[in-house]
Coordinates of C-alpha atoms and ligand atoms in Angstrom, one line a residue:
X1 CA 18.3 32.3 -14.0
X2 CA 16.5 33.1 -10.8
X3 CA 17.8 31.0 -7.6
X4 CA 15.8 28.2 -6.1
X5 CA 14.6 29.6 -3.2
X6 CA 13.5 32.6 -5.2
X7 CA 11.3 31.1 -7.8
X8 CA 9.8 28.6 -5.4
X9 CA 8.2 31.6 -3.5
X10 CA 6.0 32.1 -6.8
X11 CA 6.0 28.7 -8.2
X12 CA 5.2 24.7 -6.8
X13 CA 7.4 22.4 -7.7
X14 CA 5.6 18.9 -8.2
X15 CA 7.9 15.8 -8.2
X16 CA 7.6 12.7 -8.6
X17 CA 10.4 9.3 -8.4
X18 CA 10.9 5.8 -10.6
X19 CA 13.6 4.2 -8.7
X20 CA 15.5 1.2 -10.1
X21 CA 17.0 -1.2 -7.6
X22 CA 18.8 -4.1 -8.9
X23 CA 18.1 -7.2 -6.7
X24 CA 22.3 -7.6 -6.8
X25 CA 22.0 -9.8 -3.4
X26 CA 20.5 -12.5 -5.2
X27 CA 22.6 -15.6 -6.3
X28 CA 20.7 -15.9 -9.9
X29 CA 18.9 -14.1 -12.8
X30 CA 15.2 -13.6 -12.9
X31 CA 14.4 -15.9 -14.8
X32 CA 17.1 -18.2 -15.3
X33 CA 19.9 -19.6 -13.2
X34 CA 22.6 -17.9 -14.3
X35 CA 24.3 -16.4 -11.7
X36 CA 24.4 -12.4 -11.1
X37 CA 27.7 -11.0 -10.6
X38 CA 28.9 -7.3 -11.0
X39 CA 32.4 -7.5 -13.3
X40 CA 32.5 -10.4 -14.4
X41 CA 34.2 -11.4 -18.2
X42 CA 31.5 -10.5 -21.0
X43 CA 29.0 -12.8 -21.5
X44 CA 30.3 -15.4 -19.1
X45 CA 27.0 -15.7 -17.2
X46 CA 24.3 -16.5 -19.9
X47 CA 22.1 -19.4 -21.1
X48 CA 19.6 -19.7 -23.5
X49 CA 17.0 -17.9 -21.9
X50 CA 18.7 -14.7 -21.2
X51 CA 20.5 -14.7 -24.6
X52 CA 16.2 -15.3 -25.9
X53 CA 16.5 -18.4 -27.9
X54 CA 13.5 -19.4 -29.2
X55 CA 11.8 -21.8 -27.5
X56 CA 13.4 -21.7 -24.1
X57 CA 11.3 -21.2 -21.3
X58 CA 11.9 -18.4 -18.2
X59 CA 11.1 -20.3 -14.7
X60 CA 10.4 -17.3 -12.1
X61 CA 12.9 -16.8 -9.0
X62 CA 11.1 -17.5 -6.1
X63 CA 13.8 -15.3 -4.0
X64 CA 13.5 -12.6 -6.1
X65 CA 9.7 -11.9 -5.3
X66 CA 10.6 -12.4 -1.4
X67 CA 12.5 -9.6 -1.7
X68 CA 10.2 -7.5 -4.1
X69 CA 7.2 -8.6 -1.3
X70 CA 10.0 -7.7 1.7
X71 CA 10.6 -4.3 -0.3
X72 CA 6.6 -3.3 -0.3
X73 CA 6.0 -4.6 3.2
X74 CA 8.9 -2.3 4.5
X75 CA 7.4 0.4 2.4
X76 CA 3.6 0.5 4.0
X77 CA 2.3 -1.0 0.4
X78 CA -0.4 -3.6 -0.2
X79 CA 0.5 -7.0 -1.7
X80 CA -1.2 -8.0 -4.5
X81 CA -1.5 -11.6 -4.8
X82 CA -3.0 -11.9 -8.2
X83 CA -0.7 -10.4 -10.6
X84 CA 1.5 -11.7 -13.8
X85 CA 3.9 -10.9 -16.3
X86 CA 3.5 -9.0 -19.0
X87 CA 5.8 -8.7 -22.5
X88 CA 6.8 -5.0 -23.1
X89 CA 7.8 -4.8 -26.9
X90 CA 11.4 -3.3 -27.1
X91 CA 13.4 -3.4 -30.3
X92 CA 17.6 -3.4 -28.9
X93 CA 20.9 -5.6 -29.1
X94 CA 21.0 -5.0 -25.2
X95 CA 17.7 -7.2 -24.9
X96 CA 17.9 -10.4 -27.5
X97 CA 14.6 -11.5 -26.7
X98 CA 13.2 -8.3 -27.9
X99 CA 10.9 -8.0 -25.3
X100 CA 11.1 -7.2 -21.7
X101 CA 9.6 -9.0 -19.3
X102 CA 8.0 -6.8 -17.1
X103 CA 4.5 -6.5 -14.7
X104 CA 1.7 -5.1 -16.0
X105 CA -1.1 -2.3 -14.2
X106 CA -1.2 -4.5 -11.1
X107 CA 2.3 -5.1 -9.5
X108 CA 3.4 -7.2 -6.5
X109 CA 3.1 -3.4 -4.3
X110 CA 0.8 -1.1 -4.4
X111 CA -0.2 1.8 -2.6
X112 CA 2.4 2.2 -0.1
X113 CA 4.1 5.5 1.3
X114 CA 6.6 6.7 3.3
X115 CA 7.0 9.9 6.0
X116 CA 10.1 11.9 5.5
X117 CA 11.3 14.1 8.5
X118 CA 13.4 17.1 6.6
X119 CA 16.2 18.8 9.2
X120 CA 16.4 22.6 9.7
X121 CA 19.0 22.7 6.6
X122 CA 17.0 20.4 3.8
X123 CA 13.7 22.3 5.1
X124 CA 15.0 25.8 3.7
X125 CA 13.8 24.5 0.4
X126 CA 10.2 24.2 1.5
X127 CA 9.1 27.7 1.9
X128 CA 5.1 27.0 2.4
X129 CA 4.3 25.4 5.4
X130 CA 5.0 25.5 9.1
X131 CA 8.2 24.3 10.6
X132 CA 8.5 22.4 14.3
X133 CA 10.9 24.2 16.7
X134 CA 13.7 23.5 15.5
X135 CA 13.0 24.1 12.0
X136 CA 12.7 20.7 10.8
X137 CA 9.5 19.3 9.2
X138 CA 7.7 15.6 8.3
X139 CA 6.3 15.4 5.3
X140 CA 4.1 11.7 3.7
X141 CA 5.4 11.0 0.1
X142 CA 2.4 8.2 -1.9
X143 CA 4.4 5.5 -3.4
X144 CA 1.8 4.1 -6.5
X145 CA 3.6 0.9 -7.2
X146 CA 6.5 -1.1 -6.9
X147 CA 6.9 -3.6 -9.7
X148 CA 9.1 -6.4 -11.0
X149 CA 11.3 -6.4 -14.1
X150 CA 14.1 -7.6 -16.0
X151 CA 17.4 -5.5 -16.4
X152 CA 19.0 -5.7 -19.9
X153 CA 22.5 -6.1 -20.6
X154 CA 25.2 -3.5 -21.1
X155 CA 26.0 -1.8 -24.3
X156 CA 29.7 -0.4 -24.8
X157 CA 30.1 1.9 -28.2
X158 CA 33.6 2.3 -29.5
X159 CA 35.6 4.7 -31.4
X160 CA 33.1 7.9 -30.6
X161 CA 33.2 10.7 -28.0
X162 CA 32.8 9.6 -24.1
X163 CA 31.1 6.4 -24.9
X164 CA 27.7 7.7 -26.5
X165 CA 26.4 6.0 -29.5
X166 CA 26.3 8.9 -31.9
X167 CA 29.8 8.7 -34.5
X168 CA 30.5 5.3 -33.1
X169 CA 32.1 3.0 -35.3
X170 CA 31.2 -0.3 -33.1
X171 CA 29.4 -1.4 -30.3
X172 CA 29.6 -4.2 -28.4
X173 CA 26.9 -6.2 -25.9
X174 CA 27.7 -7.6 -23.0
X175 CA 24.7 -9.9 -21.7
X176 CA 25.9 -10.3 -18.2
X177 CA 23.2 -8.4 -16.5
X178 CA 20.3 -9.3 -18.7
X179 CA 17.8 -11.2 -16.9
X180 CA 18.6 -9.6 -13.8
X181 CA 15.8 -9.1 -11.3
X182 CA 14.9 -4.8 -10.7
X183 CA 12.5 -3.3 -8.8
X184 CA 11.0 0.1 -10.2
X185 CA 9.6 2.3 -7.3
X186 CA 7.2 5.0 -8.3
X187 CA 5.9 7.5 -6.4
X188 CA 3.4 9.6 -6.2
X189 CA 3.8 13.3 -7.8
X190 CA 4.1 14.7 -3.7
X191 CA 7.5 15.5 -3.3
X192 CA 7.8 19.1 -3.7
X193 CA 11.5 20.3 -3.2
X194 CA 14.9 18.9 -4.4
X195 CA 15.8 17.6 -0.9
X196 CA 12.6 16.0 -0.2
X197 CA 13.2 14.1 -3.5
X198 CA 17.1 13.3 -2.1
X199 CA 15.9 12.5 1.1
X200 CA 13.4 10.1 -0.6
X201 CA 15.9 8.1 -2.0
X202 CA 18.3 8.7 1.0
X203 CA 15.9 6.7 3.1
X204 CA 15.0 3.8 0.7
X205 CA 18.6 3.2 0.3
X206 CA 18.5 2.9 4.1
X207 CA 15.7 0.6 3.7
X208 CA 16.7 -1.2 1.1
X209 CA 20.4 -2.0 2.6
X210 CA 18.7 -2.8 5.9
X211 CA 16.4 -5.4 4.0
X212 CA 19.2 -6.9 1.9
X213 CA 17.4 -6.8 -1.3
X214 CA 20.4 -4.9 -3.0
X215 CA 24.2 -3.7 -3.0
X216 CA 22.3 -0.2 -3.8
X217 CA 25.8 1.2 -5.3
X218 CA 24.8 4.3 -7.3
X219 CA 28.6 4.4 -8.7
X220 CA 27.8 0.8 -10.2
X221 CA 24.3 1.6 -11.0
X222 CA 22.7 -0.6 -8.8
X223 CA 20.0 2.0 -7.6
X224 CA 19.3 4.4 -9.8
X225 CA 16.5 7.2 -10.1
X226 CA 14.5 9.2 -12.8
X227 CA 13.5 12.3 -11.5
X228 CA 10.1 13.8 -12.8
X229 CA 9.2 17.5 -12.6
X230 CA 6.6 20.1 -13.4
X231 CA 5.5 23.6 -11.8
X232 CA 2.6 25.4 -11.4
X233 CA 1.5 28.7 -9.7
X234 CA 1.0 28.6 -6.3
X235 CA -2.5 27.8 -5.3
X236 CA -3.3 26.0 -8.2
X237 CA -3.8 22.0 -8.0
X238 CA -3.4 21.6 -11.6
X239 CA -0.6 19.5 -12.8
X240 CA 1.8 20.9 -15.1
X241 CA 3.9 19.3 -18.0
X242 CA 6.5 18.1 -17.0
X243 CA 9.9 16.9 -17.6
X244 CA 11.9 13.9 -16.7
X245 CA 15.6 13.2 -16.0
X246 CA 16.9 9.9 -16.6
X247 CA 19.0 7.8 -15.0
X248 CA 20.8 9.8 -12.1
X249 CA 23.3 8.2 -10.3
X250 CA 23.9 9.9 -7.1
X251 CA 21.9 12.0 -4.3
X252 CA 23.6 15.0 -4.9
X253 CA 22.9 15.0 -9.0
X254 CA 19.3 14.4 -8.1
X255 CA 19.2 17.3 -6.0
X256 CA 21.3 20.0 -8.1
X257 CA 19.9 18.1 -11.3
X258 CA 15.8 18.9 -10.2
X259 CA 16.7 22.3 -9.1
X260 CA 18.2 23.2 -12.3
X261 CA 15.6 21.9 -13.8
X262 CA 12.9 23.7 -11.8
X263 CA 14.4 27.4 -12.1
X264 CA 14.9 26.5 -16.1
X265 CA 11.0 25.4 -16.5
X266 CA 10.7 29.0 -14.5
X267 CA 12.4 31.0 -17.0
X268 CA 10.6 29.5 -19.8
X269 CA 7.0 29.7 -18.2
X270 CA 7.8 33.6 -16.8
X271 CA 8.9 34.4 -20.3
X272 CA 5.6 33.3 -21.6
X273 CA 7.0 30.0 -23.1
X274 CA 5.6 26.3 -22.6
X275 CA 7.3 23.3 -21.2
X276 CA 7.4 20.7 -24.0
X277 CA 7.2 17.2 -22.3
X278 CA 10.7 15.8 -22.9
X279 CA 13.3 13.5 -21.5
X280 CA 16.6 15.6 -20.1
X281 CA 20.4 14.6 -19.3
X282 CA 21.8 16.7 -16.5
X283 CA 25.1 17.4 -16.9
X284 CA 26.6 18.0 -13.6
X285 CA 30.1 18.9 -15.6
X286 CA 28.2 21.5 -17.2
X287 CA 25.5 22.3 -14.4
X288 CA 22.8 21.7 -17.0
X289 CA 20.2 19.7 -18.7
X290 CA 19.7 18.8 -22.1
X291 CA 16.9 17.2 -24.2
X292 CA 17.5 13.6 -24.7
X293 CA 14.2 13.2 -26.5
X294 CA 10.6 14.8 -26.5
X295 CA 7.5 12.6 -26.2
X296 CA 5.1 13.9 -28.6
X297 CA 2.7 10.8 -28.2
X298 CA 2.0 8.1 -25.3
X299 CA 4.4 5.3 -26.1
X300 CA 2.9 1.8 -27.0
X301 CA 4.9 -1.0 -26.0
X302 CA 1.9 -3.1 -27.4
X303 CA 2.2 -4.8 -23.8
X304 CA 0.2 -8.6 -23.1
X305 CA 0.6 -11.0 -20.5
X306 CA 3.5 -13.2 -21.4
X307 CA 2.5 -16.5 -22.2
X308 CA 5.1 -18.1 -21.1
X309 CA 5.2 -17.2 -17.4
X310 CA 1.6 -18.2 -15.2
X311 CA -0.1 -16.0 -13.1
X312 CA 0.6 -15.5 -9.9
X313 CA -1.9 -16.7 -7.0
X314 CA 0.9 -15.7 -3.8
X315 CA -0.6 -17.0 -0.7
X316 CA -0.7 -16.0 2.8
X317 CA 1.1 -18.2 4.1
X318 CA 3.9 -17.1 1.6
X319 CA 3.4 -13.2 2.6
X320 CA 3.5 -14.0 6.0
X321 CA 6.6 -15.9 6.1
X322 CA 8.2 -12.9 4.5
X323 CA 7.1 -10.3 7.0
X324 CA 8.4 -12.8 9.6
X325 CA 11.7 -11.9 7.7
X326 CA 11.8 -8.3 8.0
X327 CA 14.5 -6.7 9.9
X328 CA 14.4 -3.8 12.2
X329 CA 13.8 -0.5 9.8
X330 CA 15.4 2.4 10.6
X331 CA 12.8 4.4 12.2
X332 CA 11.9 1.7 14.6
X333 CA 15.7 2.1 15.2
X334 CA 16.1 5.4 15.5
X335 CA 13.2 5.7 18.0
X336 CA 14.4 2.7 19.4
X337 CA 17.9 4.5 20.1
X338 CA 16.3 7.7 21.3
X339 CA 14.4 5.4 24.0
X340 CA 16.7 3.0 25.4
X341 CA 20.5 4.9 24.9
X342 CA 18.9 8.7 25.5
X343 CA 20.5 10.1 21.9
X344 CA 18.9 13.5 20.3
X345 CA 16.7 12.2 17.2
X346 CA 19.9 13.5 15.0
X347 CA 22.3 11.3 16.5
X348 CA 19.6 8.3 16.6
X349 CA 18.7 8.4 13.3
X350 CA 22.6 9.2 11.9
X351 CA 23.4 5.9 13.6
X352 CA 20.0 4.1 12.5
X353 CA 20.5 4.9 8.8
X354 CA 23.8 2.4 8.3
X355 CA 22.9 -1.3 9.8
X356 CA 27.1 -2.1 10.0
X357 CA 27.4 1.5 11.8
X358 CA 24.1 0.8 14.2
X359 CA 25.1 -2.2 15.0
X360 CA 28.4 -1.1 16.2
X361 CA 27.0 1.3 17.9
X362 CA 25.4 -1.0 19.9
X363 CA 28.4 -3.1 21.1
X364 CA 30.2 -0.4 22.2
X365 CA 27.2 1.0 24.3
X366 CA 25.0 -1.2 25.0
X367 CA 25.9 -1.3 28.9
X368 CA 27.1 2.2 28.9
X369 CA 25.0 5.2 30.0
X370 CA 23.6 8.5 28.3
X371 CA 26.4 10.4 28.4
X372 CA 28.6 8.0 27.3
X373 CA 26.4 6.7 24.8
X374 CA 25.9 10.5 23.3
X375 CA 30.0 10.3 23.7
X376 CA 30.1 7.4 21.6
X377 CA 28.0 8.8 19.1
X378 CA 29.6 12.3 18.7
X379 CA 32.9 9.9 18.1
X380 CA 31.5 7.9 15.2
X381 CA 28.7 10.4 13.7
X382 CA 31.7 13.2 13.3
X383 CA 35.4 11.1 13.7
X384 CA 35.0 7.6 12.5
X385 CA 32.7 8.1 9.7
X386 CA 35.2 11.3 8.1
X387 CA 37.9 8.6 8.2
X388 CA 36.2 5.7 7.2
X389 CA 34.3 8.5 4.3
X390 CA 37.8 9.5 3.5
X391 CA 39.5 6.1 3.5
X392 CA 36.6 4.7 1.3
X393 CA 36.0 2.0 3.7
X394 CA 33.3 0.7 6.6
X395 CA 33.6 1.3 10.3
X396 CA 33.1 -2.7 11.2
X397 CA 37.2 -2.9 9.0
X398 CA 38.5 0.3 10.4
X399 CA 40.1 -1.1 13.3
X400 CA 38.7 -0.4 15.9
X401 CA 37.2 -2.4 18.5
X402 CA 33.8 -1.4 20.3
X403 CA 34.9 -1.7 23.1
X404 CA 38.0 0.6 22.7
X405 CA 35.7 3.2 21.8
X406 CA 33.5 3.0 24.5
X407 CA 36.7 3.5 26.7
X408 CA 38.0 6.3 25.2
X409 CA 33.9 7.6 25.1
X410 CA 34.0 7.3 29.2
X411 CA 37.3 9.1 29.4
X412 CA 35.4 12.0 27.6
X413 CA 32.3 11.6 29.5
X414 CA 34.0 12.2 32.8
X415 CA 36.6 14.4 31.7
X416 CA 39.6 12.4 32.0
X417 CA 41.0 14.0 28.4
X418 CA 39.7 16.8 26.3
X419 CA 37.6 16.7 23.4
X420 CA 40.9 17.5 21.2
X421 CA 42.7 14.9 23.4
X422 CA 39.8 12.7 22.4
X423 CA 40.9 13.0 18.6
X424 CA 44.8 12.3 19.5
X425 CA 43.4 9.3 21.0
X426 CA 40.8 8.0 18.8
X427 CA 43.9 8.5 15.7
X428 CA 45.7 6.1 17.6
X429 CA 43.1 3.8 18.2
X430 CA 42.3 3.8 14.5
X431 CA 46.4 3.4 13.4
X432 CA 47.5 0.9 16.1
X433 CA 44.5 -0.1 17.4
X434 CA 46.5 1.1 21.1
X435 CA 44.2 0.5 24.2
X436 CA 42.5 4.1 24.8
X437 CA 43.6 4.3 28.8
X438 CA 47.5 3.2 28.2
X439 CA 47.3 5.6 25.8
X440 CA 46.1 8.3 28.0
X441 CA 48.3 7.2 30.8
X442 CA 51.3 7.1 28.2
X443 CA 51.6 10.1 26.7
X444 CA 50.5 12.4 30.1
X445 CA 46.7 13.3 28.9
X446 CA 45.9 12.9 33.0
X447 CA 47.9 15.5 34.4
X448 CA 46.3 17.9 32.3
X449 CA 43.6 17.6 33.9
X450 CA 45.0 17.3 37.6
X451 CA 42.7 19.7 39.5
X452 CA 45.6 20.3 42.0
X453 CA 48.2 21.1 39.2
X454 CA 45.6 23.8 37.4
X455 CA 44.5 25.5 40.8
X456 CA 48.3 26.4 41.3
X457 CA 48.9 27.5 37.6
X458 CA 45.8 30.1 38.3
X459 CA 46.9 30.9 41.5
X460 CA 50.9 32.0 40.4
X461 CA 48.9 33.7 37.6
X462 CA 46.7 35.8 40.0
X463 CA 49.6 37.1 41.9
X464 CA 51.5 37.7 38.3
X465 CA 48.4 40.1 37.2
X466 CA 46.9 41.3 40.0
X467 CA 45.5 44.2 37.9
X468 CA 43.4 42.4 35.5
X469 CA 42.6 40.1 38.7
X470 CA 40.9 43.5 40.2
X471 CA 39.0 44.7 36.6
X472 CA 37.5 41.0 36.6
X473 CA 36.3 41.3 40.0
X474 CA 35.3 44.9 38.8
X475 CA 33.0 43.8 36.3
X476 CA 35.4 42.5 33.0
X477 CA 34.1 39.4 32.8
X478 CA 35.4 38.7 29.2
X479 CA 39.5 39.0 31.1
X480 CA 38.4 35.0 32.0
X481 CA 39.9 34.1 28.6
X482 CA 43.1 35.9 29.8
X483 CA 43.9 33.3 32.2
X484 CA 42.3 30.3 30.5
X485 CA 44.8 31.1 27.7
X486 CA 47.7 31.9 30.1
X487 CA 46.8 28.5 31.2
X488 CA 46.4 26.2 28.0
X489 CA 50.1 28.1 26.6
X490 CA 51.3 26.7 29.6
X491 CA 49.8 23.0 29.2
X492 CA 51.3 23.4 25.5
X493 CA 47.4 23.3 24.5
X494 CA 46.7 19.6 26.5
X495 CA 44.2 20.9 28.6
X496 CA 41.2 20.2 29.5
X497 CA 39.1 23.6 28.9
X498 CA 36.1 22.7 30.8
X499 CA 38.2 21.8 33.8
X500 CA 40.2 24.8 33.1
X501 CA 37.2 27.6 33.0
X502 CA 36.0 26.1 35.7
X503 CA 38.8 26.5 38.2
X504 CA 39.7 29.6 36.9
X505 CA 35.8 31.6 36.9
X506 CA 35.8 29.7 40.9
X507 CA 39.5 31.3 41.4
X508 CA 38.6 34.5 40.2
X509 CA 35.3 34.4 41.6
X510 CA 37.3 34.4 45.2
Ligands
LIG1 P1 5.2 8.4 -17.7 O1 4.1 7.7 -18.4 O2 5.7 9.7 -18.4 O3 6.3 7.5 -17.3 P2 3.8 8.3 -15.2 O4 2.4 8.8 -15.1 O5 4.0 6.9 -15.3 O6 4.5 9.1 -16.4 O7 4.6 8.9 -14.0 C1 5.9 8.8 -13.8 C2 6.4 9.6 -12.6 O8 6.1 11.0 -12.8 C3 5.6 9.3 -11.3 O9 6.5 9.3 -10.2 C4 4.6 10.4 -11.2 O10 4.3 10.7 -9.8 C5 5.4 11.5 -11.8 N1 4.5 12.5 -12.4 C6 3.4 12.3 -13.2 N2 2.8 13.5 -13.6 C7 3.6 14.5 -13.1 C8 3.6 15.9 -13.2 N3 2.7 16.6 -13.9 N4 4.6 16.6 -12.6 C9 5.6 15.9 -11.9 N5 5.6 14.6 -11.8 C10 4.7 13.9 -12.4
LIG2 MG1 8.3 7.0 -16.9
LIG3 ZN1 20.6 -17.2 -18.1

C-alpha cells in the first residue's frame, strides 16, 4: 500500500465523527435512580426499569440534560427546546427492554461546531491548503447534532477466543451500565485528515473534562468514537461511499486506524474496484481493518416517540441557568494565558487543555513574571507531565507544591542553576518534596555559577593554551567550545553554560 501522505496528494479524504460520552459524573441512571458506578458487582445497581419490566415507568434525569445542554452550549450548538424520546427497536440480552431509548431527528443540540488549530507536525497531513508561518493551520469542523441516549449493559462471552461471541459456549449480562445517560456527537463529514479527526476528539475531551459531564476514560470506554471515511478525487465535491470503524478506544487507534483505512479504500478504487459500504474493526495488533458487517440496506429501527416519556418544552430560564454554569473553556484559557502570563500559544494551550494542570499552573505563577512564568511552563509541559505520564498519576498528587516550583522556576530564570541542574532539582522536589533553594544551597549548585570562580578557570586556561587563544582571535571562532568544555570537565559538568559561554566569548574576546 501507498503511504498516507502519498495518496492524499491524489485523493480527499472525507471524515466524519459519532462520539459516545458516557455521562459517568452523574450520581444515577437516565432514567431510573439506580446509581452509576464503573466496577461494581454484576447486576448490583438495577431496578425494574432498567432490567424493562413491564409496566415500570422511566422518570427522565433532570441532571443529565444540564449536562447534555452544558455539552452543546460549550460546543457553539443551538438548543432545541421542543424535543422528545423516541423508542429505537433493538432485539439483545444487553438491552432487556428491547428497545433503546433514544432522541429522534431533533436532539437537545444542533448545529454546533468547533475550530481546530493543527500544529506544524499534525498539519503535514493536510497537503491542500495554505499554512501560517509557522506551519500550523485552523481549520472549522460542523457538528450536526448532539443527542441523548441510553447505554446498554455489558455482555461477557465465555469459553471462546479473546472474548468474541463466535464458538462461545456462554455468555453472561451484566446490567450495570444499562440505563446509563450517553451523549452521541456527530459531526459533519469536514474533517479531512487522520489528525484533524484526533485532534477533534483531543479537544472535546478537553471540553468535556473541563465541563464535568464525564470521566472521558477511553481505557474504560467512557468516550468512545466511530470513525467514518470515504475518498474522492481531488476537486470533486461528490461524496464517496464510505466506511465506518466502530468503537475505537484511543486517539492514537483513531489516527493509525483512519489512515489505514484511507490508503486501503485507495488501493481498491486505483485498482478499479468499489468501496462496498461496510462496518470495519481495526486491529492495531495486526495494523489492519476487517469487515465486521456490510450494510446492504438503510437499517429500520422502526423508531416512534416513546410513549412513556413526555415531550420536552425546556425553558429559558432553564438554558440560561445552565450557561451560567459553564466553566472557563480551553481556548478562552489558552488566550487567556497567552495575555495575562506572556506564554507562546503552545505552552498556553498545553497548560489550558488539563483543568488540574491549568490550575496549578496558576498557583505557582500567578504573581510571578514572564520569564518565570514561561520557566514554570517549560518545567511542567516537558518534566512534570513525563513523570506524572510515566507514574500514571496527576500533577495536583505528585508532590509538589506550586510554590516550590515557582522557586526552583526563578532560580532558572535568573540563572542561579542550569537547566540540567533544574532537573537534579525538580527530582528532588518530586521525591522528598526538599525546598528548591536549600537544595541548591546544599549540594553547591551556586558556586557553579560564581562569576568570579569561572573568570579565573578561563583565565589559567588562556595562559595554558595560548595558541588556540591566538587562532580564536585569528578567526577560529568554533575553538570557543574548547574552553567551555575545558571548563564544564572542570565543574564535573555543574555548570551553568550560559554563564559559561558568556565569560569565556568576553575573555576571549579581550
Ligand atoms: P449512517 O446512517 O451510516 O450512520 P450518517 O449519515 O448518520 O450515516 O452519518 C454518520 C457519520 O458519517 C457522520 O459523522 C457523517 O458526517 C459521516 N458521513 C456521512 N457520509 C459520509 C461520507 N460519504 N464520507 C465520510 N463520512 C461521511
Ligand atoms: Mg452511524
Ligand atoms: Zn435502574
Amino acid at each position: 500500500m501507498k503511504e498516507l501522505t502519498e495518496v492524499l496528494k491524489d485523493w480527499e479524504a472525507v471524515i466524519g465523527l459519532e462520539v459516545h460520552a458516557e455521562l459517568t459524573t452523574l450520581k444515577t441512571k437516565m432514567f431510573c435512580s439506580c446509581p452509576i458506578e464503573f466496577g461494581a458487582d454484576p447486576n448490583t445497581h438495577t431496578c425494574p426499569v432498567c432490567l424493562g419490566m413491564p409496566g415500570a415507568l422511566p422518570v427522565p434525569n433532570k441532571a443529565a440534560i444540564e449536562s447534555i445542554v452544558l455539552a452543546g452550549l460549550a460546543t457553539n450548538c443551538d438548543i432545541e427546546k421542543h424535543t422528545m424520546f423516541y423508542r429505537k427497536g433493538y432485539f439483545y440480552p444487553d438491552m432487556a427492554k428491547n428497545f433503546q431509548t433514544t432522541q429522534g431527528p431533533l436532539a437537545f443540540c444542533m448545529r454546533g461546531h468547533l475550530d481546530l488549530e493543527l500544529s506544524a507536525k499534525g498539519a503535514a497531513e493536510r497537503v491542500d491548503i495554505p499554512k501560517n508561518e509557522g506551519g500550523s493551520y485552523t481549520t472549522r469542523i460542523g457538528i450536526t447534532r448532539i443527542h441523548m441516549e441510553e447505554d446498554a449493559g455489558k455482555m461477557t462471552h465465555l469459553g471462546g477466543s479473546e472474548g468474541r461471541i463466535d464458538g462461545a459456549e456462554r455468555s453472561l449480562v451484566d446490567y450495570n451500565r444499562a440505563g446509563t445517560p450517553l451523549i452521541e456527537l456527530v459531526t459533519e463529514p469536514d474533517l479531512r485528515t487522520p489528525e484533524e479527526a484526533r485532534a477533534f476528539m483531543q479537544k472535546l475531551r478537553q471540553i468535556y473534562l473541563t465541563l464535568g459531564i464525564s470521566d472521558c476514560s477511553m481505557e474504560e470506554g467512557s468516550l468512545r468514537a466511530d470513525g467514518n471515511v470515504s475518498l474522492r478525487r481531488r476537486g470533486s465535491t461528490e461524496l464517496g461511499t464510505k466506511t465506518e470503524l466502530k468503537n475505537i478506544n484511543s486517539f492514537k487507534n483513531l489516527h493509525d486506524g483512519l489512515a489505514y483505512e484511507i490508503c486501503r479504500q485507495a488501493e481498491v478504487l486505483e485498482s478499479g474496484g468499489v468501496i462496498r459500504q461496510e462496518t470495519r474493526h481495526w486491529e492495531p495488533g495486526a495494523k489492519r481493518t476487517i469487515v465486521m458487517r456490510v450494510k446492504e440496506t438503510a437499517d429500520d429501527y422502526r423508531m416512534f416517540p416513546d410513549p412513556d416519556l413526555a415531550p420536552f418544552d425546556l425553558s429559558d430560564e432553564f438554558i440560561e441557568n445552565v450557561r451560567a454554569k459553564l466553566p472557563e473553556l480551553p481556548d478562552a484559557k489558552k488566550q487567556r494565558f497567552m495575555e495575562s502570563y506572556g506564554l507562546p500559544a503552545y505552552d498556553a494551550g498545553e497548560l489550558a487543555g488539563d483543568v488540574e494542570v491549568a490550575e496549578f499552573f496558576e498557583e505557582a505563577a500567578h504573581d510571578e513574571d514572564a520569564a518565570v512564568a514561561k520557566k514554570i511552563a517549560n518545567l511542567i509541559i516537558n518534566d512534570v507531565s513525563a513523570w506524572t505520564n510515566e507514574n500514571a498519576t496527576t500533577i495536583s498528587k505528585s508532590g509538589i507544591a506550586p510554590a516550590a516550583l515557582a522557586k526552583l522556576a526563578r532560580l532558572l530564570a535568573d540563572d542561579t542553576i542550569s537547566s540540567k541542574q533544574g532537573k537534579e532539582v525538580l527530582a528532588a522536589l518530586i521525591g522528598e518534596g526538599s525546598d528548591p533553594e536549600e537544595y541548591v544551597k546544599s549540594h553547591g549548585m551556586e558556586q557553579t555559577t560564581d562569576t568570579s570562580a569561572i573568570e579565573q578557570m578561563v583565565e589559567e586556561l588562556m595562559t595554558a593554551n595560548p595558541d588556540k587563544v591566538e587562532a580564536y582571535r585569528g578567526g577560529k571562532t568554533g575553538l570557543q567550545g574548547f574552553f567551555m568544555g575545558q571548563v564544564m570537565k572542570q565543574l564535573g559538568g555543574q555548570g551553568n553554560p550560559k554563564v559559561i559561554s558568556a565569560i569565556v566569548t568576553e575573555k576571549l574576546e579581550g
